[in-house]
């Protein structure tokens, strides 16, 4: 009798520890899968998707984004772009889009960079919040790429640009970097490619750097969707401050 109880207890203990172990194993796999998807996520793709994911993936959207405010001045395609609601400068209503035709009153994502990959992933796939981008970006690696961009790709705009809105880097370092990383396509004067083709002169790198330094810095760092332009951060391995140096020189062109 005693022996039976002991055997029973040993079996029970073994069964319990199996349950406990398998319970641990299951949750470890789930967390591990997220970790793995996150560690494989492509930062450059994230930066380009933030700019204009429809262009990167060849997707057409209908109407305006359900979260775009009715009082906002934009409509259609552009209202689906991350930058349209959260800003080129990543500080939304606190920054360049605090007023004017791009105003939405929506916050930026710079302060969200410290949130966990899982929390950011759910913010981007949460149907309840009408902010579910997996409706359009079917491949979940694109969502993870955006998560990686939010965590590792954003630059502190307040150190990149001074209170006067001018880039704070070094013109001379920027010149060397521009001539080795940009001029082969954009020309030494930055005007070999005309972005908008308006009649008042060529609108090249110098023009955009002055007109919209926040957008120009994002393009320098990640490239331009649908073009051959490299990412200075990923393809050229430049540091944050070197990308600001390029912007600083570009604004003298
Ligand atoms: C039409 C406007 C709009 C667009 C487009 C948009 N968002 Fe948002 N997003 C919001 C709003 C509104 C919130 C909620 C902000 C709040 O809590 O105040 C939000 C919240 C978020 C959050 C959660 C932030 C946090 O700290 O909790 C993340 C992450 C985010 N957006 C990323 C993105 C990304 C990446 C894209 C592009 C794929 C994008 N958003 C496109 C409006 C938009
Ligand atoms: C391999 C060629 C190539 C290189 C190198 C390159 N770019 Fe570009 N860049 C392009 C192309 C192509 C476009 C798209 C032009 C268009 O849409 O008319 C572009 C677009 C841009 C834009 C945005 C234009 C817009 O319409 O918004 C900026 C700003 C820019 N480049 C700056 C730079 C800077 C600064 C560098 C160096 C860090 C650089 N580029 C390196 C090819 C290049």
JSON list of N, CA and C in Angstrom, two decimals, residues 29-69:
[
{"chain": "A", "resi": 29, "resn": "UNK", "atom": "N", "xyz": [8.58, 29.37, -26.84]},
{"chain": "A", "resi": 29, "resn": "UNK", "atom": "CA", "xyz": [8.59, 29.35, -28.31]},
{"chain": "A", "resi": 29, "resn": "UNK", "atom": "C", "xyz": [7.90, 30.59, -28.86]},
{"chain": "A", "resi": 30, "resn": "UNK", "atom": "N", "xyz": [6.75, 30.95, -28.24]},
{"chain": "A", "resi": 30, "resn": "UNK", "atom": "CA", "xyz": [6.03, 32.11, -28.75]},
{"chain": "A", "resi": 30, "resn": "UNK", "atom": "C", "xyz": [6.88, 33.37, -28.65]},
{"chain": "A", "resi": 31, "resn": "UNK", "atom": "N", "xyz": [7.45, 33.58, -27.48]},
{"chain": "A", "resi": 31, "resn": "UNK", "atom": "CA", "xyz": [8.30, 34.76, -27.32]},
{"chain": "A", "resi": 31, "resn": "UNK", "atom": "C", "xyz": [9.50, 34.66, -28.25]},
{"chain": "A", "resi": 32, "resn": "UNK", "atom": "N", "xyz": [10.03, 33.43, -28.36]},
{"chain": "A", "resi": 32, "resn": "UNK", "atom": "CA", "xyz": [11.19, 33.22, -29.22]},
{"chain": "A", "resi": 32, "resn": "UNK", "atom": "C", "xyz": [10.90, 33.52, -30.67]},
{"chain": "A", "resi": 33, "resn": "UNK", "atom": "N", "xyz": [9.68, 33.14, -31.12]},
{"chain": "A", "resi": 33, "resn": "UNK", "atom": "CA", "xyz": [9.32, 33.43, -32.51]},
{"chain": "A", "resi": 33, "resn": "UNK", "atom": "C", "xyz": [9.29, 34.93, -32.77]},
{"chain": "A", "resi": 34, "resn": "UNK", "atom": "N", "xyz": [8.71, 35.69, -31.81]},
{"chain": "A", "resi": 34, "resn": "UNK", "atom": "CA", "xyz": [8.66, 37.14, -31.97]},
{"chain": "A", "resi": 34, "resn": "UNK", "atom": "C", "xyz": [10.08, 37.71, -31.99]},
{"chain": "A", "resi": 35, "resn": "UNK", "atom": "N", "xyz": [10.91, 37.23, -31.07]},
{"chain": "A", "resi": 35, "resn": "UNK", "atom": "CA", "xyz": [12.30, 37.68, -31.01]},
{"chain": "A", "resi": 35, "resn": "UNK", "atom": "C", "xyz": [13.00, 37.45, -32.32]},
{"chain": "A", "resi": 36, "resn": "UNK", "atom": "N", "xyz": [12.74, 36.24, -32.87]},
{"chain": "A", "resi": 36, "resn": "UNK", "atom": "CA", "xyz": [13.40, 35.85, -34.10]},
{"chain": "A", "resi": 36, "resn": "UNK", "atom": "C", "xyz": [12.93, 36.72, -35.26]},
{"chain": "A", "resi": 37, "resn": "UNK", "atom": "N", "xyz": [11.61, 36.91, -35.38]},
{"chain": "A", "resi": 37, "resn": "UNK", "atom": "CA", "xyz": [11.08, 37.76, -36.46]},
{"chain": "A", "resi": 37, "resn": "UNK", "atom": "C", "xyz": [11.64, 39.16, -36.32]},
{"chain": "A", "resi": 38, "resn": "UNK", "atom": "N", "xyz": [11.72, 39.62, -35.07]},
{"chain": "A", "resi": 38, "resn": "UNK", "atom": "CA", "xyz": [12.23, 40.98, -34.85]},
{"chain": "A", "resi": 38, "resn": "UNK", "atom": "C", "xyz": [13.71, 41.06, -35.20]},
{"chain": "A", "resi": 39, "resn": "UNK", "atom": "N", "xyz": [14.49, 40.06, -34.80]},
{"chain": "A", "resi": 39, "resn": "UNK", "atom": "CA", "xyz": [15.92, 40.17, -35.07]},
{"chain": "A", "resi": 39, "resn": "UNK", "atom": "C", "xyz": [16.22, 40.02, -36.56]},
{"chain": "A", "resi": 40, "resn": "UNK", "atom": "N", "xyz": [15.32, 39.36, -37.30]},
{"chain": "A", "resi": 40, "resn": "UNK", "atom": "CA", "xyz": [15.52, 39.23, -38.75]},
{"chain": "A", "resi": 40, "resn": "UNK", "atom": "C", "xyz": [14.97, 40.44, -39.52]},
{"chain": "A", "resi": 41, "resn": "UNK", "atom": "N", "xyz": [14.24, 41.32, -38.84]},
{"chain": "A", "resi": 41, "resn": "UNK", "atom": "CA", "xyz": [13.55, 42.41, -39.55]},
{"chain": "A", "resi": 41, "resn": "UNK", "atom": "C", "xyz": [14.55, 43.35, -40.21]},
{"chain": "A", "resi": 42, "resn": "UNK", "atom": "N", "xyz": [14.16, 43.87, -41.37]},
{"chain": "A", "resi": 42, "resn": "UNK", "atom": "CA", "xyz": [15.06, 44.69, -42.17]},
{"chain": "A", "resi": 42, "resn": "UNK", "atom": "C", "xyz": [14.83, 46.18, -41.92]},
{"chain": "A", "resi": 43, "resn": "UNK", "atom": "N", "xyz": [15.83, 46.80, -41.32]},
{"chain": "A", "resi": 43, "resn": "UNK", "atom": "CA", "xyz": [15.73, 48.21, -40.92]},
{"chain": "A", "resi": 43, "resn": "UNK", "atom": "C", "xyz": [15.49, 49.14, -42.11]},
{"chain": "A", "resi": 44, "resn": "UNK", "atom": "N", "xyz": [16.22, 48.91, -43.20]},
{"chain": "A", "resi": 44, "resn": "UNK", "atom": "CA", "xyz": [16.07, 49.79, -44.37]},
{"chain": "A", "resi": 44, "resn": "UNK", "atom": "C", "xyz": [14.65, 49.71, -44.93]},
{"chain": "A", "resi": 45, "resn": "UNK", "atom": "N", "xyz": [14.12, 48.47, -45.02]},
{"chain": "A", "resi": 45, "resn": "UNK", "atom": "CA", "xyz": [12.74, 48.31, -45.49]},
{"chain": "A", "resi": 45, "resn": "UNK", "atom": "C", "xyz": [11.80, 49.09, -44.58]},
{"chain": "A", "resi": 46, "resn": "UNK", "atom": "N", "xyz": [12.05, 49.04, -43.27]},
{"chain": "A", "resi": 46, "resn": "UNK", "atom": "CA", "xyz": [11.21, 49.77, -42.32]},
{"chain": "A", "resi": 46, "resn": "UNK", "atom": "C", "xyz": [11.21, 51.27, -42.60]},
{"chain": "A", "resi": 47, "resn": "UNK", "atom": "N", "xyz": [12.40, 51.83, -42.86]},
{"chain": "A", "resi": 47, "resn": "UNK", "atom": "CA", "xyz": [12.51, 53.27, -43.15]},
{"chain": "A", "resi": 47, "resn": "UNK", "atom": "C", "xyz": [11.76, 53.63, -44.43]},
{"chain": "A", "resi": 48, "resn": "UNK", "atom": "N", "xyz": [11.86, 52.78, -45.43]},
{"chain": "A", "resi": 48, "resn": "UNK", "atom": "CA", "xyz": [11.17, 53.05, -46.71]},
{"chain": "A", "resi": 48, "resn": "UNK", "atom": "C", "xyz": [9.66, 52.89, -46.57]},
{"chain": "A", "resi": 49, "resn": "UNK", "atom": "N", "xyz": [9.24, 51.89, -45.79]},
{"chain": "A", "resi": 49, "resn": "UNK", "atom": "CA", "xyz": [7.79, 51.68, -45.58]},
{"chain": "A", "resi": 49, "resn": "UNK", "atom": "C", "xyz": [7.20, 52.87, -44.83]},
{"chain": "A", "resi": 50, "resn": "UNK", "atom": "N", "xyz": [7.95, 53.39, -43.85]},
{"chain": "A", "resi": 50, "resn": "UNK", "atom": "CA", "xyz": [7.48, 54.54, -43.09]},
{"chain": "A", "resi": 50, "resn": "UNK", "atom": "C", "xyz": [7.21, 55.72, -44.03]},
{"chain": "A", "resi": 51, "resn": "UNK", "atom": "N", "xyz": [8.07, 55.87, -45.04]},
{"chain": "A", "resi": 51, "resn": "UNK", "atom": "CA", "xyz": [7.95, 56.95, -46.02]},
{"chain": "A", "resi": 51, "resn": "UNK", "atom": "C", "xyz": [6.69, 56.75, -46.87]},
{"chain": "A", "resi": 52, "resn": "UNK", "atom": "N", "xyz": [6.63, 55.63, -47.57]},
{"chain": "A", "resi": 52, "resn": "UNK", "atom": "CA", "xyz": [5.44, 55.38, -48.41]},
{"chain": "A", "resi": 52, "resn": "UNK", "atom": "C", "xyz": [5.33, 53.89, -48.72]},
{"chain": "A", "resi": 53, "resn": "UNK", "atom": "N", "xyz": [4.66, 53.16, -47.81]},
{"chain": "A", "resi": 53, "resn": "UNK", "atom": "CA", "xyz": [4.60, 51.71, -47.97]},
{"chain": "A", "resi": 53, "resn": "UNK", "atom": "C", "xyz": [3.85, 51.29, -49.22]},
{"chain": "A", "resi": 54, "resn": "UNK", "atom": "N", "xyz": [2.88, 52.10, -49.66]},
{"chain": "A", "resi": 54, "resn": "UNK", "atom": "CA", "xyz": [2.14, 51.73, -50.87]},
{"chain": "A", "resi": 54, "resn": "UNK", "atom": "C", "xyz": [3.06, 51.66, -52.08]},
{"chain": "A", "resi": 55, "resn": "UNK", "atom": "N", "xyz": [4.00, 52.62, -52.13]},
{"chain": "A", "resi": 55, "resn": "UNK", "atom": "CA", "xyz": [4.95, 52.66, -53.25]},
{"chain": "A", "resi": 55, "resn": "UNK", "atom": "C", "xyz": [5.91, 51.47, -53.18]},
{"chain": "A", "resi": 56, "resn": "UNK", "atom": "N", "xyz": [6.37, 51.16, -51.98]},
{"chain": "A", "resi": 56, "resn": "UNK", "atom": "CA", "xyz": [7.33, 50.06, -51.81]},
{"chain": "A", "resi": 56, "resn": "UNK", "atom": "C", "xyz": [6.70, 48.74, -52.23]},
{"chain": "A", "resi": 57, "resn": "UNK", "atom": "N", "xyz": [5.44, 48.54, -51.88]},
{"chain": "A", "resi": 57, "resn": "UNK", "atom": "CA", "xyz": [4.79, 47.25, -52.15]},
{"chain": "A", "resi": 57, "resn": "UNK", "atom": "C", "xyz": [3.79, 47.27, -53.30]},
{"chain": "A", "resi": 58, "resn": "UNK", "atom": "N", "xyz": [3.66, 48.40, -53.99]},
{"chain": "A", "resi": 58, "resn": "UNK", "atom": "CA", "xyz": [2.74, 48.47, -55.13]},
{"chain": "A", "resi": 58, "resn": "UNK", "atom": "C", "xyz": [1.29, 48.22, -54.74]},
{"chain": "A", "resi": 59, "resn": "UNK", "atom": "N", "xyz": [0.83, 48.87, -53.66]},
{"chain": "A", "resi": 59, "resn": "UNK", "atom": "CA", "xyz": [-0.53, 48.66, -53.16]},
{"chain": "A", "resi": 59, "resn": "UNK", "atom": "C", "xyz": [-1.37, 49.92, -53.39]},
{"chain": "A", "resi": 60, "resn": "UNK", "atom": "N", "xyz": [-2.61, 49.74, -53.86]},
{"chain": "A", "resi": 60, "resn": "UNK", "atom": "CA", "xyz": [-3.52, 50.87, -54.01]},
{"chain": "A", "resi": 60, "resn": "UNK", "atom": "C", "xyz": [-4.45, 50.91, -52.80]},
{"chain": "A", "resi": 61, "resn": "UNK", "atom": "N", "xyz": [-4.67, 52.09, -52.27]},
{"chain": "A", "resi": 61, "resn": "UNK", "atom": "CA", "xyz": [-5.60, 52.23, -51.15]},
{"chain": "A", "resi": 61, "resn": "UNK", "atom": "C", "xyz": [-6.84, 52.97, -51.66]},
{"chain": "A", "resi": 62, "resn": "UNK", "atom": "N", "xyz": [-7.96, 52.76, -50.99]},
{"chain": "A", "resi": 62, "resn": "UNK", "atom": "CA", "xyz": [-9.19, 53.45, -51.40]},
{"chain": "A", "resi": 62, "resn": "UNK", "atom": "C", "xyz": [-9.58, 54.46, -50.34]},
{"chain": "A", "resi": 63, "resn": "UNK", "atom": "N", "xyz": [-10.06, 55.62, -50.76]},
{"chain": "A", "resi": 63, "resn": "UNK", "atom": "CA", "xyz": [-10.53, 56.64, -49.82]},
{"chain": "A", "resi": 63, "resn": "UNK", "atom": "C", "xyz": [-9.42, 57.16, -48.94]},
{"chain": "A", "resi": 64, "resn": "UNK", "atom": "N", "xyz": [-9.78, 57.61, -47.73]},
{"chain": "A", "resi": 64, "resn": "UNK", "atom": "CA", "xyz": [-8.79, 58.10, -46.78]},
{"chain": "A", "resi": 64, "resn": "UNK", "atom": "C", "xyz": [-8.70, 57.13, -45.61]},
{"chain": "A", "resi": 65, "resn": "UNK", "atom": "N", "xyz": [-7.57, 57.20, -44.88]},
{"chain": "A", "resi": 65, "resn": "UNK", "atom": "CA", "xyz": [-7.37, 56.30, -43.75]},
{"chain": "A", "resi": 65, "resn": "UNK", "atom": "C", "xyz": [-8.43, 56.59, -42.67]},
{"chain": "A", "resi": 66, "resn": "UNK", "atom": "N", "xyz": [-9.01, 55.52, -42.07]},
{"chain": "A", "resi": 66, "resn": "UNK", "atom": "CA", "xyz": [-10.08, 55.73, -41.08]},
{"chain": "A", "resi": 66, "resn": "UNK", "atom": "C", "xyz": [-9.66, 56.58, -39.88]},
{"chain": "A", "resi": 67, "resn": "UNK", "atom": "N", "xyz": [-8.36, 56.67, -39.58]},
{"chain": "A", "resi": 67, "resn": "UNK", "atom": "CA", "xyz": [-7.94, 57.49, -38.43]},
{"chain": "A", "resi": 67, "resn": "UNK", "atom": "C", "xyz": [-7.58, 58.92, -38.85]},
{"chain": "A", "resi": 68, "resn": "UNK", "atom": "N", "xyz": [-7.59, 59.19, -40.14]},
{"chain": "A", "resi": 68, "resn": "UNK", "atom": "CA", "xyz": [-7.22, 60.55, -40.56]},
{"chain": "A", "resi": 68, "resn": "UNK", "atom": "C", "xyz": [-8.34, 61.51, -40.16]},
{"chain": "A", "resi": 69, "resn": "UNK", "atom": "N", "xyz": [-8.01, 62.60, -39.44]},
{"chain": "A", "resi": 69, "resn": "UNK", "atom": "CA", "xyz": [-9.08, 63.45, -38.90]},
{"chain": "A", "resi": 69, "resn": "UNK", "atom": "C", "xyz": [-9.89, 64.15, -40.01]}
]
